[in-house]
Amino acid sequence: EAQVTQNPRYLITVTGKKLTVTCSQNMNHEYMSWYRQDPGLGLRQIYYSMNVEVTDKGDVPEGYKVSRKEKRNFPLILESPSPNQTSLYFCASSLSKGLAGGYEQFFGPGTRLTVL
Amino acid sequence: AQKVTQAQTEISVVEKEDVTLDCVYETRDTTYYLFWYKQPPSGELVFLIRRNSFDEQNEISGRYSWNFQKSTSSFNFTITASQVVDSAVYFCALSEAGYSSASKIIFGSGTRLSIRP
């Protein structure tokens, strides 16, 4: 089954404790992206990756890191989480968003993160 | 800069009424893509439609229809004869094509649609 998986689905942590949210897709998609969803703000893009070893900042990258060492995986790293990073996080993937244009994204189920 | 505005924060209608969700976008690119996604109460995000900037034909899919007007930079979504299952948050999104521009994808803030039985 074609899907995007995220782990964990729920996480409660404390300020400053490093954490990683994993994201994996089995559709051989080049483009992967992380979003956070907050009430009244919709989805805001944190980081995206056009392909392996190619990543770039979205609109709200502060406090986050990503890596793309393999095509299927795109982990989101919070080196020192703070309460303002409490949010619902979505990973997504799609075919290449390059010159061929935009393709619809397939979203993971979401990770609800609470930072105390 | 890219921007997507969904001015309607919440809409509530009675079942079987028609309802239109507005989406207004800003972009300097001539080639771009517009999307609608649905987020039902269960929380997942579901793709509904994609439209590129060169295709202004309106589209109909069952009870759903989309009206793309470049002259007003709008990509509105209409549900005809709404049903309770249409209750969800709906997001409009904009993506610019080409490597020259940032490969960002911008979402609107969403419209929460409630269909009352």
mmCIF file of C-alpha atoms in Angstrom:
data_model
loop_
_atom_site.group_PDB
_atom_site.id
_atom_site.type_symbol
_atom_site.label_atom_id
_atom_site.label_comp_id
_atom_site.label_asym_id
_atom_site.label_seq_id
_atom_site.Cartn_x
_atom_site.Cartn_y
_atom_site.Cartn_z
ATOM 1 C CA GLU A 1 0.000 0.000 0.000
ATOM 2 C CA ALA A 2 1.348 3.409 -1.005
ATOM 3 C CA GLN A 3 1.779 5.462 2.116
ATOM 4 C CA VAL A 4 3.688 7.969 4.178
ATOM 5 C CA THR A 5 4.394 6.882 7.737
ATOM 6 C CA GLN A 6 5.382 9.019 10.682
ATOM 7 C CA ASN A 7 6.597 8.043 14.116
ATOM 8 C CA PRO A 8 5.759 8.668 16.815
ATOM 9 C CA ARG A 9 2.139 9.676 16.401
ATOM 10 C CA TYR A 10 2.027 11.349 19.786
ATOM 11 C CA LEU A 11 4.868 12.720 21.867
ATOM 12 C CA ILE A 12 5.046 14.678 25.090
ATOM 13 C CA THR A 13 8.484 15.937 25.997
ATOM 14 C CA VAL A 14 10.203 18.624 28.005
ATOM 15 C CA THR A 15 12.013 21.752 26.936
ATOM 16 C CA GLY A 16 15.518 21.118 25.665
ATOM 17 C CA LYS A 17 15.327 17.363 25.205
ATOM 18 C CA LYS A 18 16.376 16.527 21.662
ATOM 19 C CA LEU A 19 13.880 14.551 19.632
ATOM 20 C CA THR A 20 13.457 13.138 16.145
ATOM 21 C CA VAL A 21 10.249 12.510 14.269
ATOM 22 C CA THR A 22 10.717 9.985 11.509
ATOM 23 C CA CYS A 23 9.039 10.069 8.121
ATOM 24 C CA SER A 24 9.169 7.384 5.477
ATOM 25 C CA GLN A 25 7.461 6.956 2.094
ATOM 26 C CA ASN A 26 7.295 3.906 -0.151
ATOM 27 C CA MET A 27 6.302 5.628 -3.403
ATOM 28 C CA ASN A 28 9.799 6.516 -4.639
ATOM 29 C CA HIS A 29 8.911 10.197 -4.469
ATOM 30 C CA GLU A 30 11.634 12.782 -4.937
ATOM 31 C CA TYR A 31 9.977 15.641 -3.070
ATOM 32 C CA MET A 32 9.394 15.466 0.669
ATOM 33 C CA SER A 33 8.310 18.131 3.074
ATOM 34 C CA TRP A 34 7.482 18.868 6.696
ATOM 35 C CA TYR A 35 4.631 21.090 7.854
ATOM 36 C CA ARG A 36 3.289 22.235 11.151
ATOM 37 C CA GLN A 37 -0.385 22.913 11.662
ATOM 38 C CA ASP A 38 -1.520 25.444 14.224
ATOM 39 C CA PRO A 39 -5.048 26.785 14.842
ATOM 40 C CA GLY A 40 -5.839 29.731 12.606
ATOM 41 C CA LEU A 41 -2.556 29.458 10.725
ATOM 42 C CA GLY A 42 -3.176 26.500 8.472
ATOM 43 C CA LEU A 43 -0.198 24.422 7.406
ATOM 44 C CA ARG A 44 3.162 26.107 7.302
ATOM 45 C CA GLN A 45 6.105 24.535 5.558
ATOM 46 C CA ILE A 46 9.145 23.940 7.757
ATOM 47 C CA TYR A 47 11.628 22.300 5.397
ATOM 48 C CA TYR A 48 11.471 20.533 2.092
ATOM 49 C CA SER A 49 13.725 18.297 0.070
ATOM 50 C CA MET A 50 13.863 18.069 -3.698
ATOM 51 C CA ASN A 51 15.874 14.843 -3.604
ATOM 52 C CA VAL A 52 18.581 12.991 -1.682
ATOM 53 C CA GLU A 53 21.024 15.420 -0.036
ATOM 54 C CA VAL A 54 19.017 18.420 -1.292
ATOM 55 C CA THR A 55 17.100 20.271 1.398
ATOM 56 C CA ASP A 56 15.922 23.846 1.815
ATOM 57 C CA LYS A 57 14.073 26.029 4.256
ATOM 58 C CA GLY A 58 10.364 26.593 4.128
ATOM 59 C CA ASP A 59 8.610 29.451 5.852
ATOM 60 C CA VAL A 60 9.195 28.456 9.481
ATOM 61 C CA PRO A 61 12.549 26.613 9.725
ATOM 62 C CA GLU A 62 13.818 28.100 12.997
ATOM 63 C CA GLY A 63 14.434 25.470 15.641
ATOM 64 C CA TYR A 64 14.287 22.533 13.248
ATOM 65 C CA LYS A 65 16.761 20.444 11.275
ATOM 66 C CA VAL A 66 16.261 17.842 8.590
ATOM 67 C CA SER A 67 18.335 15.399 6.617
ATOM 68 C CA ARG A 68 17.752 13.387 3.458
ATOM 69 C CA LYS A 69 20.315 10.632 3.277
ATOM 70 C CA GLU A 70 17.968 8.174 1.615
ATOM 71 C CA LYS A 71 15.177 8.835 -0.811
ATOM 72 C CA ARG A 72 12.507 7.257 1.334
ATOM 73 C CA ASN A 73 13.325 8.900 4.675
ATOM 74 C CA PHE A 74 13.106 12.502 5.795
ATOM 75 C CA PRO A 75 13.449 12.863 9.565
ATOM 76 C CA LEU A 76 12.623 16.073 11.417
ATOM 77 C CA ILE A 77 14.979 16.921 14.259
ATOM 78 C CA LEU A 78 14.313 19.290 17.128
ATOM 79 C CA GLU A 79 17.679 19.815 18.794
ATOM 80 C CA SER A 80 16.309 21.803 21.738
ATOM 81 C CA PRO A 81 12.524 21.828 21.689
ATOM 82 C CA SER A 82 10.639 24.748 23.185
ATOM 83 C CA PRO A 83 6.960 25.126 24.120
ATOM 84 C CA ASN A 84 6.272 27.208 20.992
ATOM 85 C CA GLN A 85 7.036 24.096 18.951
ATOM 86 C CA THR A 86 3.993 22.372 20.394
ATOM 87 C CA SER A 87 2.012 21.603 17.282
ATOM 88 C CA LEU A 88 0.657 19.000 14.900
ATOM 89 C CA TYR A 89 3.303 17.983 12.396
ATOM 90 C CA PHE A 90 2.745 16.471 8.978
ATOM 91 C CA CYS A 91 5.211 14.896 6.626
ATOM 92 C CA ALA A 92 4.343 14.764 2.929
ATOM 93 C CA SER A 93 5.816 13.451 -0.286
ATOM 94 C CA SER A 94 5.176 13.920 -3.979
ATOM 95 C CA LEU A 95 6.739 13.362 -7.336
ATOM 96 C CA SER A 96 9.361 15.923 -8.272
ATOM 97 C CA LYS A 97 8.226 19.480 -7.864
ATOM 98 C CA GLY A 98 10.814 20.726 -10.315
ATOM 99 C CA LEU A 99 10.402 21.940 -13.803
ATOM 100 C CA ALA A 100 7.632 19.468 -14.455
ATOM 101 C CA GLY A 101 5.457 21.364 -12.077
ATOM 102 C CA GLY A 102 3.610 20.702 -8.889
ATOM 103 C CA TYR A 103 2.135 17.372 -8.020
ATOM 104 C CA GLU A 104 -0.322 16.538 -5.320
ATOM 105 C CA GLN A 105 1.201 15.640 -2.005
ATOM 106 C CA PHE A 106 0.586 12.505 -0.013
ATOM 107 C CA PHE A 107 0.490 13.221 3.689
ATOM 108 C CA GLY A 108 1.421 11.138 6.675
ATOM 109 C CA PRO A 109 -1.043 10.713 9.540
ATOM 110 C CA GLY A 110 0.478 13.486 11.632
ATOM 111 C CA THR A 111 2.480 13.678 14.855
ATOM 112 C CA ARG A 112 1.058 15.605 17.762
ATOM 113 C CA LEU A 113 3.933 17.053 19.750
ATOM 114 C CA THR A 114 3.628 18.706 23.133
ATOM 115 C CA VAL A 115 6.653 20.433 24.643
ATOM 116 C CA LEU A 116 6.311 21.225 28.345
ATOM 117 C CA ALA B 1 5.843 36.675 -2.604
ATOM 118 C CA GLN B 2 3.383 33.841 -2.492
ATOM 119 C CA LYS B 3 0.253 34.165 -0.441
ATOM 120 C CA VAL B 4 -2.991 32.250 -0.122
ATOM 121 C CA THR B 5 -5.992 33.800 1.591
ATOM 122 C CA GLN B 6 -9.025 31.892 2.766
ATOM 123 C CA ALA B 7 -11.047 34.671 4.317
ATOM 124 C CA GLN B 8 -13.835 32.395 5.550
ATOM 125 C CA THR B 9 -12.661 30.953 8.824
ATOM 126 C CA GLU B 10 -15.822 28.950 9.499
ATOM 127 C CA ILE B 11 -18.961 28.223 7.535
ATOM 128 C CA SER B 12 -22.033 26.406 8.798
ATOM 129 C CA VAL B 13 -24.892 25.376 6.541
ATOM 130 C CA VAL B 14 -27.806 23.019 6.673
ATOM 131 C CA GLU B 15 -27.546 19.764 4.790
ATOM 132 C CA LYS B 16 -28.466 19.948 1.095
ATOM 133 C CA GLU B 17 -27.539 23.601 0.826
ATOM 134 C CA ASP B 18 -24.898 24.629 -1.686
ATOM 135 C CA VAL B 19 -21.769 26.211 -0.253
ATOM 136 C CA THR B 20 -18.773 27.966 -1.801
ATOM 137 C CA LEU B 21 -15.342 28.170 -0.202
ATOM 138 C CA ASP B 22 -13.250 31.073 -1.374
ATOM 139 C CA CYS B 23 -9.543 31.044 -2.133
ATOM 140 C CA VAL B 24 -7.549 34.066 -3.310
ATOM 141 C CA TYR B 25 -3.861 33.759 -4.122
ATOM 142 C CA GLU B 26 -0.906 35.989 -4.898
ATOM 143 C CA THR B 27 2.089 35.032 -6.985
ATOM 144 C CA ARG B 28 4.518 36.726 -9.347
ATOM 145 C CA ASP B 29 5.096 33.574 -11.360
ATOM 146 C CA THR B 30 3.241 32.916 -14.582
ATOM 147 C CA THR B 31 3.434 29.165 -14.050
ATOM 148 C CA TYR B 32 1.975 27.860 -10.842
ATOM 149 C CA TYR B 33 -0.300 25.210 -9.416
ATOM 150 C CA LEU B 34 -3.283 25.439 -7.136
ATOM 151 C CA PHE B 35 -4.616 22.685 -4.935
ATOM 152 C CA TRP B 36 -7.476 21.922 -2.601
ATOM 153 C CA TYR B 37 -7.105 19.498 0.291
ATOM 154 C CA LYS B 38 -9.687 18.214 2.749
ATOM 155 C CA GLN B 39 -9.018 17.464 6.420
ATOM 156 C CA PRO B 40 -11.937 15.550 7.951
ATOM 157 C CA PRO B 41 -12.384 15.303 11.729
ATOM 158 C CA SER B 42 -10.171 12.198 11.744
ATOM 159 C CA GLY B 43 -7.244 14.481 10.904
ATOM 160 C CA GLU B 44 -5.743 13.106 7.714
ATOM 161 C CA LEU B 45 -5.153 15.363 4.726
ATOM 162 C CA VAL B 46 -6.790 14.286 1.504
ATOM 163 C CA PHE B 47 -5.978 15.678 -1.932
ATOM 164 C CA LEU B 48 -9.020 16.893 -3.885
ATOM 165 C CA ILE B 49 -7.833 18.688 -7.005
ATOM 166 C CA ARG B 50 -4.847 20.269 -8.769
ATOM 167 C CA ARG B 51 -5.070 23.006 -11.386
ATOM 168 C CA ASN B 52 -2.197 24.588 -13.325
ATOM 169 C CA SER B 53 -2.115 28.259 -14.237
ATOM 170 C CA PHE B 54 -2.621 27.613 -17.942
ATOM 171 C CA ASP B 55 -5.815 25.669 -17.529
ATOM 172 C CA GLU B 56 -8.723 27.920 -16.609
ATOM 173 C CA GLN B 57 -11.386 25.370 -17.362
ATOM 174 C CA ASN B 58 -13.740 24.830 -14.502
ATOM 175 C CA GLU B 59 -13.949 21.302 -13.218
ATOM 176 C CA ILE B 60 -16.793 19.286 -11.830
ATOM 177 C CA SER B 61 -16.492 16.037 -9.944
ATOM 178 C CA GLY B 62 -19.809 14.794 -8.659
ATOM 179 C CA ARG B 63 -21.088 17.326 -6.140
ATOM 180 C CA TYR B 64 -17.780 19.211 -6.153
ATOM 181 C CA SER B 65 -16.858 21.945 -8.605
ATOM 182 C CA TRP B 66 -13.985 24.376 -8.871
ATOM 183 C CA ASN B 67 -13.967 27.816 -10.461
ATOM 184 C CA PHE B 68 -10.503 29.087 -11.425
ATOM 185 C CA GLN B 69 -10.325 32.734 -12.473
ATOM 186 C CA LYS B 70 -6.884 34.191 -13.169
ATOM 187 C CA SER B 71 -8.350 37.680 -13.625
ATOM 188 C CA THR B 72 -9.321 37.770 -9.966
ATOM 189 C CA SER B 73 -6.615 35.350 -8.722
ATOM 190 C CA SER B 74 -9.253 33.097 -7.263
ATOM 191 C CA PHE B 75 -9.779 29.360 -7.118
ATOM 192 C CA ASN B 76 -13.108 28.797 -5.426
ATOM 193 C CA PHE B 77 -14.603 25.476 -4.427
ATOM 194 C CA THR B 78 -18.332 24.760 -4.442
ATOM 195 C CA ILE B 79 -20.112 21.822 -2.881
ATOM 196 C CA THR B 80 -23.585 21.254 -4.253
ATOM 197 C CA ALA B 81 -26.260 19.620 -2.094
ATOM 198 C CA SER B 82 -23.925 19.405 0.887
ATOM 199 C CA GLN B 83 -23.903 16.364 3.127
ATOM 200 C CA VAL B 84 -22.837 15.836 6.716
ATOM 201 C CA VAL B 85 -19.808 13.876 5.470
ATOM 202 C CA ASP B 86 -18.544 17.062 3.826
ATOM 203 C CA SER B 87 -17.866 18.520 7.263
ATOM 204 C CA ALA B 88 -14.139 19.146 7.374
ATOM 205 C CA VAL B 89 -11.453 21.775 7.195
ATOM 206 C CA TYR B 90 -10.609 22.636 3.616
ATOM 207 C CA PHE B 91 -7.244 24.038 2.586
ATOM 208 C CA CYS B 92 -6.289 25.826 -0.586
ATOM 209 C CA ALA B 93 -2.593 25.726 -1.553
ATOM 210 C CA LEU B 94 -0.280 27.341 -4.097
ATOM 211 C CA SER B 95 2.918 25.973 -5.591
ATOM 212 C CA GLU B 96 5.174 27.781 -8.024
ATOM 213 C CA ALA B 97 6.809 25.741 -10.765
ATOM 214 C CA GLY B 98 10.429 25.812 -11.807
ATOM 215 C CA TYR B 99 13.744 25.600 -10.010
ATOM 216 C CA SER B 100 14.313 29.343 -10.308
ATOM 217 C CA SER B 101 11.762 30.100 -7.653
ATOM 218 C CA ALA B 102 11.700 28.609 -4.233
ATOM 219 C CA SER B 103 10.050 25.232 -4.265
ATOM 220 C CA LYS B 104 7.843 26.184 -1.407
ATOM 221 C CA ILE B 105 4.228 25.277 -1.078
ATOM 222 C CA ILE B 106 1.979 27.791 0.627
ATOM 223 C CA PHE B 107 -1.270 26.815 2.277
ATOM 224 C CA GLY B 108 -4.141 29.047 3.256
ATOM 225 C CA SER B 109 -5.302 29.099 6.840
ATOM 226 C CA GLY B 110 -8.221 26.811 6.032
ATOM 227 C CA THR B 111 -12.001 27.025 6.162
ATOM 228 C CA ARG B 112 -13.856 24.901 8.685
ATOM 229 C CA LEU B 113 -17.074 23.706 7.089
ATOM 230 C CA SER B 114 -19.852 22.327 9.261
ATOM 231 C CA ILE B 115 -22.880 20.708 7.686
ATOM 232 C CA ARG B 116 -25.841 20.502 10.053
ATOM 233 C CA PRO B 117 -28.360 17.691 9.557
#
